[in-house]
Structure formats: structure tokens, C-alpha cells
Amino acid sequence: MDILTSVCQEGKRLSVICTVRHMQEEAEGITMFLCKDKSLDCSPETSLEQLRLKWEPGTDGVSSRSSQLVFTINQTNPLQSGTYQCCARSQKPEIHLQGHFFSVLVTETGNFRVTGLKQTGPCEISHGNGAVSPGFLQEELWVILVTSLATLRGTFR
């Protein structure tokens, strides 16, 4: 099970997309959630938004899939400035995933800047079909590349 956070922008609208890739046996107890300004106390109870996952009937033979929690701010304003984090929790087995912290700074005019995440272009949001957006695969490949380079670096010391 792994977690990825991305953001996309359409005009003054900002969407935070939390994506969790999980196996069938993990899906029943997974809760995804998004927190703001909760670096020490990010939980479903303190979150802005949460989603409890269930494995869709008729998906037999599919061993893994991706699920997305999308939190959209339609008209950005300075009150939305802060530090955000996507998380996921599974009960069986007990797993707690924490995504990267990222910051959103919104000006008085509604313009915003996101730091700490790669910002995608047009919003790529899955609608329950289990498809993975190209941004998700890109981020996953980036993690594999960095891990491989770190391993190689340690080998040649």
C-alpha cells in the first residue's frame, strides 16, 4: 500500500488529490484523509475530508487498484493558506501512511502558490475506474529511480 499527493489548478480552483494504491485484502479497512495544519495530530477525526474504501464487487481477478480522495477549494482565499498532508490508515494489517507535507499560500487576490509538491497541469482525477493517472506513475518511477541511485551510491563507497 502506498500514498501519493498531487495538486492541480483550474483558474482559482485548487484540487488536492490523495491517491492510495492498495491490494484487495487491504481495501476493506482503509480510510484516506486530508489534514491541514495538523503535523502532530493528523487523523480521520481531525481531517478536512475523509474517505473509507471498500472493494468494488465485480473486480475479481484484479489484485490491486488505486483510489482517490479529492478535496477541491472552489474560490481560493487566504484562509486556505497552510500546511496540508494526505494520510491513510488500514486496520488489517495495521498500516498508517503519511504523505509529504506541502504548503499552500493564498494571496488576497485569490492567487496561490503550492510548495513541497510537483504541481500537475490539468486535473487528472480518476472516477472509480481504478485507473492510475500518468502523474501517479511518474511519481512512482521517480521514487524507484531515487531509491536505486541511493543504493548504487552506497554500493560504490
Coordinates of N, CA and C in Angstrom, one line a residue:
M1 N 0.9 -1.2 0.0 CA 0.0 0.0 0.0 C 0.9 1.2 0.0
D2 N 0.6 2.2 -0.9 CA 1.4 3.4 -0.9 C 0.5 4.6 -1.2
I3 N 1.0 5.8 -0.9 CA 0.2 7.0 -1.0 C 1.0 8.1 -1.8
L4 N 0.2 8.8 -2.6 CA 0.8 9.9 -3.4 C -0.1 11.1 -3.3
T5 N 0.4 12.3 -3.2 CA -0.3 13.5 -3.1 C 0.0 14.4 -4.4
S6 N -1.0 14.9 -5.0 CA -0.7 15.9 -6.1 C -1.8 17.0 -6.0
V7 N -1.5 18.1 -6.7 CA -2.4 19.2 -6.7 C -2.6 19.6 -8.2
C8 N -3.7 20.1 -8.5 CA -3.9 20.7 -9.8 C -4.8 22.0 -9.7
Q9 N -4.6 22.8 -10.7 CA -5.2 24.1 -10.7 C -6.0 24.3 -11.9
E10 N -7.2 24.9 -11.8 CA -8.0 25.3 -12.9 C -8.6 26.7 -12.5
G11 N -7.9 27.7 -13.0 CA -8.3 29.1 -12.6 C -8.1 29.3 -11.1
K12 N -9.1 29.8 -10.4 CA -8.9 30.0 -8.9 C -9.3 28.7 -8.1
R13 N -9.5 27.6 -8.8 CA -9.9 26.4 -8.2 C -8.6 25.6 -7.9
L14 N -8.5 25.0 -6.7 CA -7.3 24.2 -6.4 C -7.9 22.8 -5.9
S15 N -7.4 21.8 -6.5 CA -7.8 20.4 -6.1 C -6.6 19.7 -5.5
V16 N -6.7 19.1 -4.3 CA -5.7 18.3 -3.7 C -6.2 16.9 -3.9
I17 N -5.3 16.0 -4.5 CA -5.7 14.7 -4.9 C -4.8 13.7 -4.1
C18 N -5.4 13.0 -3.2 CA -4.7 11.9 -2.4 C -5.0 10.6 -3.1
T19 N -4.0 9.9 -3.5 CA -4.1 8.6 -4.2 C -3.5 7.5 -3.4
V20 N -4.2 6.5 -3.2 CA -3.7 5.3 -2.5 C -3.8 4.1 -3.4
R21 N -2.7 3.4 -3.5 CA -2.7 2.1 -4.3 C -2.7 1.0 -3.3
H22 N -3.6 0.1 -3.4 CA -3.8 -0.9 -2.4 C -4.2 -2.2 -3.0
M23 N -4.0 -3.3 -2.2 CA -4.4 -4.6 -2.6 C -5.8 -4.9 -2.2
Q24 N -6.4 -5.9 -2.7 CA -7.8 -6.3 -2.4 C -7.9 -6.6 -0.9
E25 N -7.0 -7.3 -0.3 CA -7.1 -7.6 1.1 C -6.9 -6.4 2.0
E26 N -6.4 -5.4 1.5 CA -6.2 -4.2 2.4 C -7.4 -3.2 2.3
A27 N -8.2 -3.3 1.2 CA -9.2 -2.3 0.9 C -10.2 -2.1 2.0
E28 N -10.7 -3.2 2.6 CA -11.8 -3.1 3.5 C -11.6 -2.2 4.7
G29 N -10.4 -2.1 5.2 CA -10.2 -1.3 6.4 C -9.5 0.0 6.1
I30 N -9.4 0.5 4.9 CA -8.6 1.7 4.6 C -9.5 2.9 4.7
T31 N -8.9 3.9 5.5 CA -9.5 5.2 5.5 C -8.5 6.2 5.0
M32 N -8.8 7.0 4.0 CA -7.9 8.0 3.5 C -8.4 9.3 4.1
F33 N -7.5 10.3 4.4 CA -7.9 11.5 4.9 C -6.9 12.6 4.6
L34 N -7.4 13.9 4.6 CA -6.5 15.0 4.3 C -6.6 16.0 5.5
C35 N -5.4 16.4 6.0 CA -5.4 17.3 7.2 C -4.7 18.6 6.8
K36 N -5.1 19.6 7.5 CA -4.5 21.0 7.4 C -4.0 21.4 8.7
D37 N -2.7 21.8 8.8 CA -2.1 22.4 10.0 C -2.2 21.4 11.1
K38 N -2.0 20.1 10.9 CA -2.0 19.1 11.9 C -0.8 18.2 11.9
S39 N 0.4 18.8 12.0 CA 1.6 18.0 11.8 C 1.7 16.9 12.8
L40 N 1.2 17.0 14.0 CA 1.3 16.0 15.1 C 0.1 15.2 15.3
D41 N -1.1 15.7 14.8 CA -2.4 15.1 15.2 C -3.2 14.9 13.9
C42 N -2.6 14.4 12.9 CA -3.4 14.1 11.6 C -4.1 12.8 11.8
S43 N -5.4 12.8 11.9 CA -6.2 11.6 12.0 C -7.5 11.8 11.3
P44 N -8.3 10.8 11.0 CA -9.6 11.0 10.4 C -10.5 11.9 11.2
E45 N -10.3 11.9 12.5 CA -11.1 12.8 13.4 C -10.8 14.2 13.3
T46 N -9.5 14.5 12.9 CA -9.1 16.0 12.8 C -9.0 16.4 11.3
S47 N -9.5 15.6 10.4 CA -9.2 15.9 9.0 C -10.3 16.8 8.4
L48 N -9.9 17.4 7.2 CA -10.8 18.2 6.4 C -11.8 17.3 5.7
E49 N -11.3 16.2 5.2 CA -12.1 15.3 4.4 C -11.6 13.9 4.6
Q50 N -12.5 12.9 4.5 CA -12.0 11.5 4.7 C -12.9 10.6 3.8
L51 N -12.3 9.5 3.4 CA -13.0 8.5 2.6 C -12.6 7.1 3.1
R52 N -13.7 6.3 3.3 CA -13.5 4.9 3.7 C -13.6 4.1 2.5
L53 N -12.6 3.2 2.2 CA -12.6 2.4 1.0 C -13.3 1.1 1.2
K54 N -13.9 0.7 0.1 CA -14.5 -0.7 0.0 C -14.1 -1.3 -1.3
W55 N -13.8 -2.5 -1.4 CA -13.5 -3.2 -2.6 C -14.8 -3.3 -3.4
E56 N -14.8 -2.9 -4.7 CA -15.9 -2.9 -5.5 C -16.3 -4.3 -6.0
P57 N -17.5 -4.7 -5.9 CA -17.9 -6.1 -6.4 C -17.7 -6.1 -7.9
G58 N -17.4 -7.3 -8.3 CA -17.1 -7.4 -9.8 C -15.7 -7.2 -10.2
T59 N -14.8 -7.0 -9.2 CA -13.4 -6.7 -9.5 C -12.5 -7.9 -9.2
D60 N -13.2 -9.1 -9.2 CA -12.4 -10.3 -9.0 C -11.3 -10.5 -10.1
G61 N -10.2 -11.0 -9.7 CA -9.1 -11.1 -10.6 C -8.2 -9.9 -10.7
V62 N -8.6 -8.8 -10.1 CA -7.8 -7.6 -10.0 C -7.1 -7.6 -8.7
S63 N -5.8 -7.6 -8.6 CA -5.1 -7.7 -7.4 C -4.9 -6.4 -6.7
S64 N -4.7 -5.3 -7.5 CA -4.6 -4.0 -6.8 C -5.3 -3.0 -7.6
R65 N -5.5 -1.8 -7.0 CA -6.2 -0.7 -7.6 C -5.8 0.6 -6.9
S66 N -6.2 1.7 -7.5 CA -5.9 3.0 -6.9 C -7.2 3.6 -6.6
S67 N -7.3 4.3 -5.4 CA -8.4 5.1 -5.0 C -8.0 6.5 -4.7
Q68 N -8.9 7.4 -5.0 CA -8.6 8.8 -4.9 C -9.5 9.6 -4.0
L69 N -9.0 10.4 -3.1 CA -9.8 11.3 -2.3 C -9.4 12.7 -2.9
V70 N -10.4 13.4 -3.4 CA -10.2 14.7 -4.0 C -10.9 15.8 -3.1
F71 N -10.1 16.8 -2.7 CA -10.5 17.9 -1.9 C -10.4 19.1 -2.8
T72 N -11.5 19.8 -3.1 CA -11.4 21.0 -4.0 C -11.8 22.2 -3.3
I73 N -11.0 23.3 -3.5 CA -11.3 24.6 -3.0 C -11.7 25.4 -4.2
N74 N -13.0 25.7 -4.3 CA -13.5 26.4 -5.5 C -13.1 27.8 -5.6
Q75 N -13.0 28.6 -4.6 CA -12.6 30.0 -4.6 C -11.5 30.2 -3.6
T76 N -10.3 30.2 -4.0 CA -9.2 30.3 -3.0 C -9.2 31.6 -2.4
N77 N -8.9 31.6 -1.1 CA -8.7 32.9 -0.3 C -7.7 32.6 0.8
P78 N -7.2 33.7 1.4 CA -6.1 33.5 2.4 C -6.4 32.5 3.5
L79 N -7.6 32.3 3.8 CA -8.0 31.3 4.9 C -7.5 29.9 4.5
Q80 N -7.4 29.6 3.3 CA -6.9 28.3 2.9 C -5.4 28.1 2.9
S81 N -4.7 29.2 3.2 CA -3.2 29.0 3.4 C -2.9 28.1 4.5
G82 N -1.9 27.3 4.4 CA -1.5 26.4 5.5 C -0.7 25.2 5.0
T83 N -0.4 24.3 5.9 CA 0.4 23.1 5.6 C -0.6 21.9 5.6
Y84 N -0.6 21.2 4.5 CA -1.5 20.1 4.2 C -0.8 18.7 4.2
Q85 N -1.5 17.6 4.4 CA -0.9 16.3 4.4 C -2.0 15.3 4.1
C86 N -1.8 14.4 3.1 CA -2.6 13.3 2.9 C -2.1 12.1 3.7
C87 N -3.1 11.3 4.3 CA -2.7 10.2 5.1 C -3.7 9.0 4.7
A88 N -3.3 7.8 5.1 CA -4.2 6.7 5.0 C -3.9 5.7 6.2
R89 N -5.0 5.1 6.6 CA -4.9 4.1 7.7 C -5.6 2.9 7.4
S90 N -5.0 1.7 7.7 CA -5.6 0.4 7.4 C -5.7 -0.3 8.7
Q91 N -6.8 -1.0 9.0 CA -6.9 -1.8 10.2 C -6.4 -3.2 10.1
K92 N -6.4 -3.8 8.9 CA -6.0 -5.2 8.7 C -5.1 -5.2 7.5
P93 N -3.8 -5.4 7.5 CA -3.0 -5.2 8.7 C -2.9 -3.8 9.1
E94 N -2.5 -3.5 10.3 CA -2.4 -2.1 10.8 C -1.3 -1.4 10.1
I95 N -1.7 -0.4 9.3 CA -0.8 0.4 8.5 C -1.2 1.8 8.6
H96 N -0.2 2.7 8.8 CA -0.5 4.2 8.8 C 0.4 4.8 7.8
L97 N -0.1 5.4 6.7 CA 0.7 6.0 5.7 C 0.6 7.5 5.8
Q98 N 1.7 8.2 5.7 CA 1.7 9.7 5.7 C 2.3 10.2 4.5
G99 N 1.6 11.0 3.7 CA 2.1 11.6 2.5 C 3.1 12.8 2.9
H100 N 3.7 13.4 1.9 CA 4.5 14.5 2.1 C 3.7 15.7 2.6
F101 N 4.3 16.5 3.4 CA 3.7 17.8 3.8 C 3.9 18.8 2.6
F102 N 2.9 19.6 2.4 CA 3.1 20.6 1.3 C 2.4 21.9 1.8
S103 N 2.8 23.0 1.4 CA 2.2 24.3 1.8 C 1.5 25.0 0.7
V104 N 0.4 25.6 1.1 CA -0.4 26.4 0.1 C -0.4 27.9 0.7
L105 N 0.0 28.8 -0.1 CA 0.0 30.2 0.2 C -1.0 30.9 -0.7
V106 N -2.0 31.5 -0.2 CA -3.0 32.2 -1.0 C -3.0 33.7 -0.7
T107 N -2.9 34.5 -1.7 CA -2.9 35.9 -1.6 C -4.3 36.5 -1.4
E108 N -4.4 37.8 -1.1 CA -5.7 38.5 -1.0 C -6.5 38.4 -2.3
T109 N -5.8 38.4 -3.5 CA -6.5 38.3 -4.7 C -6.9 36.9 -5.2
G110 N -6.6 35.9 -4.3 CA -7.0 34.6 -4.6 C -6.0 33.8 -5.4
N111 N -4.9 34.4 -5.8 CA -3.8 33.7 -6.4 C -3.1 32.8 -5.4
F112 N -2.6 31.7 -5.8 CA -2.0 30.8 -4.8 C -0.7 30.2 -5.3
R113 N 0.1 29.7 -4.4 CA 1.4 29.0 -4.7 C 1.5 27.8 -3.8
V114 N 1.8 26.7 -4.4 CA 2.0 25.4 -3.7 C 3.4 25.1 -3.7
T115 N 4.0 24.8 -2.5 CA 5.4 24.4 -2.4 C 5.4 23.0 -1.7
G116 N 6.4 22.2 -2.1 CA 6.6 20.9 -1.5 C 6.0 19.8 -2.3
L117 N 5.3 20.1 -3.4 CA 4.8 19.0 -4.3 C 5.0 19.5 -5.7
K118 N 5.0 18.5 -6.6 CA 5.0 18.8 -8.0 C 3.6 19.1 -8.4
Q119 N 3.4 20.2 -9.0 CA 2.1 20.6 -9.4 C 1.8 20.1 -10.8
T120 N 0.7 19.4 -11.0 CA 0.3 18.9 -12.3 C -0.4 20.0 -13.2
G121 N -0.5 19.7 -14.4 CA -1.3 20.7 -15.3 C -2.8 20.5 -15.0
P122 N -3.5 20.1 -16.1 CA -4.9 19.9 -16.0 C -5.2 18.8 -14.9
C123 N -6.3 18.9 -14.3 CA -6.6 17.9 -13.2 C -6.8 16.5 -13.9
E124 N -6.1 15.5 -13.3 CA -6.3 14.2 -13.7 C -6.9 13.4 -12.6
I125 N -8.2 13.3 -12.6 CA -8.9 12.6 -11.5 C -9.6 11.4 -12.0
S126 N -9.3 10.3 -11.3 CA -9.9 9.0 -11.6 C -11.3 9.0 -11.1
H127 N -12.3 8.4 -11.7 CA -13.6 8.4 -11.3 C -14.1 7.0 -11.0
G128 N -13.3 6.3 -10.1 CA -13.7 5.0 -9.6 C -13.4 3.8 -10.5
N129 N -12.7 4.1 -11.7 CA -12.5 3.0 -12.6 C -11.2 2.3 -12.3
G130 N -10.5 2.7 -11.2 CA -9.3 2.0 -10.9 C -8.1 2.4 -11.7
A131 N -8.3 3.4 -12.6 CA -7.2 3.8 -13.5 C -6.2 4.7 -12.7
V132 N -5.0 4.6 -13.0 CA -4.0 5.4 -12.4 C -3.6 6.5 -13.3
S133 N -3.5 7.8 -12.8 CA -3.2 8.9 -13.6 C -1.7 8.9 -14.0
P134 N -1.3 9.4 -15.1 CA 0.1 9.5 -15.5 C 0.9 10.1 -14.5
G135 N 0.4 11.1 -13.8 CA 1.2 11.8 -12.7 C 1.6 10.8 -11.6
F136 N 0.7 9.9 -11.3 CA 0.9 8.9 -10.2 C 2.1 8.0 -10.7
L137 N 2.0 7.5 -11.9 CA 3.1 6.6 -12.4 C 4.4 7.3 -12.5
Q138 N 4.4 8.6 -12.9 CA 5.6 9.4 -12.9 C 6.2 9.5 -11.5
E139 N 5.4 9.8 -10.5 CA 5.9 10.0 -9.2 C 6.5 8.6 -8.7
E140 N 5.8 7.5 -9.0 CA 6.2 6.2 -8.5 C 7.6 5.9 -9.2
L141 N 7.7 6.2 -10.5 CA 9.0 5.9 -11.2 C 10.1 6.8 -10.6
W142 N 9.8 8.0 -10.2 CA 10.8 8.9 -9.6 C 11.3 8.3 -8.3
V143 N 10.4 7.8 -7.5 CA 10.7 7.2 -6.2 C 11.7 6.0 -6.4
I144 N 11.3 5.2 -7.4 CA 12.2 4.0 -7.7 C 13.5 4.4 -8.2
L145 N 13.6 5.5 -9.0 CA 14.9 6.0 -9.5 C 15.7 6.5 -8.4
V146 N 15.2 7.3 -7.5 CA 15.9 7.9 -6.4 C 16.4 6.7 -5.4
T147 N 15.6 5.8 -5.2 CA 15.9 4.6 -4.3 C 17.1 3.8 -5.0
S148 N 17.0 3.6 -6.3 CA 18.1 2.9 -7.0 C 19.4 3.6 -6.9
L149 N 19.3 4.9 -7.1 CA 20.5 5.8 -7.1 C 21.2 5.8 -5.7
A150 N 20.4 5.8 -4.7 CA 20.9 5.8 -3.3 C 21.5 4.5 -3.0
T151 N 20.9 3.4 -3.5 CA 21.5 2.1 -3.3 C 22.8 1.9 -4.1
L152 N 22.9 2.4 -5.3 CA 24.1 2.4 -6.1 C 25.2 3.2 -5.4
R153 N 24.9 4.3 -4.9 CA 25.8 5.2 -4.2 C 26.4 4.5 -3.0
G154 N 25.6 3.8 -2.3 CA 26.1 3.1 -1.1 C 27.0 1.9 -1.5
T155 N 26.7 1.3 -2.6 CA 27.5 0.2 -3.1 C 28.9 0.6 -3.5
F156 N 29.1 1.7 -4.0 CA 30.4 2.2 -4.5 C 31.2 3.0 -3.6
R157 N 30.8 3.0 -2.3 CA 31.6 3.8 -1.3 C 32.8 3.1 -0.8

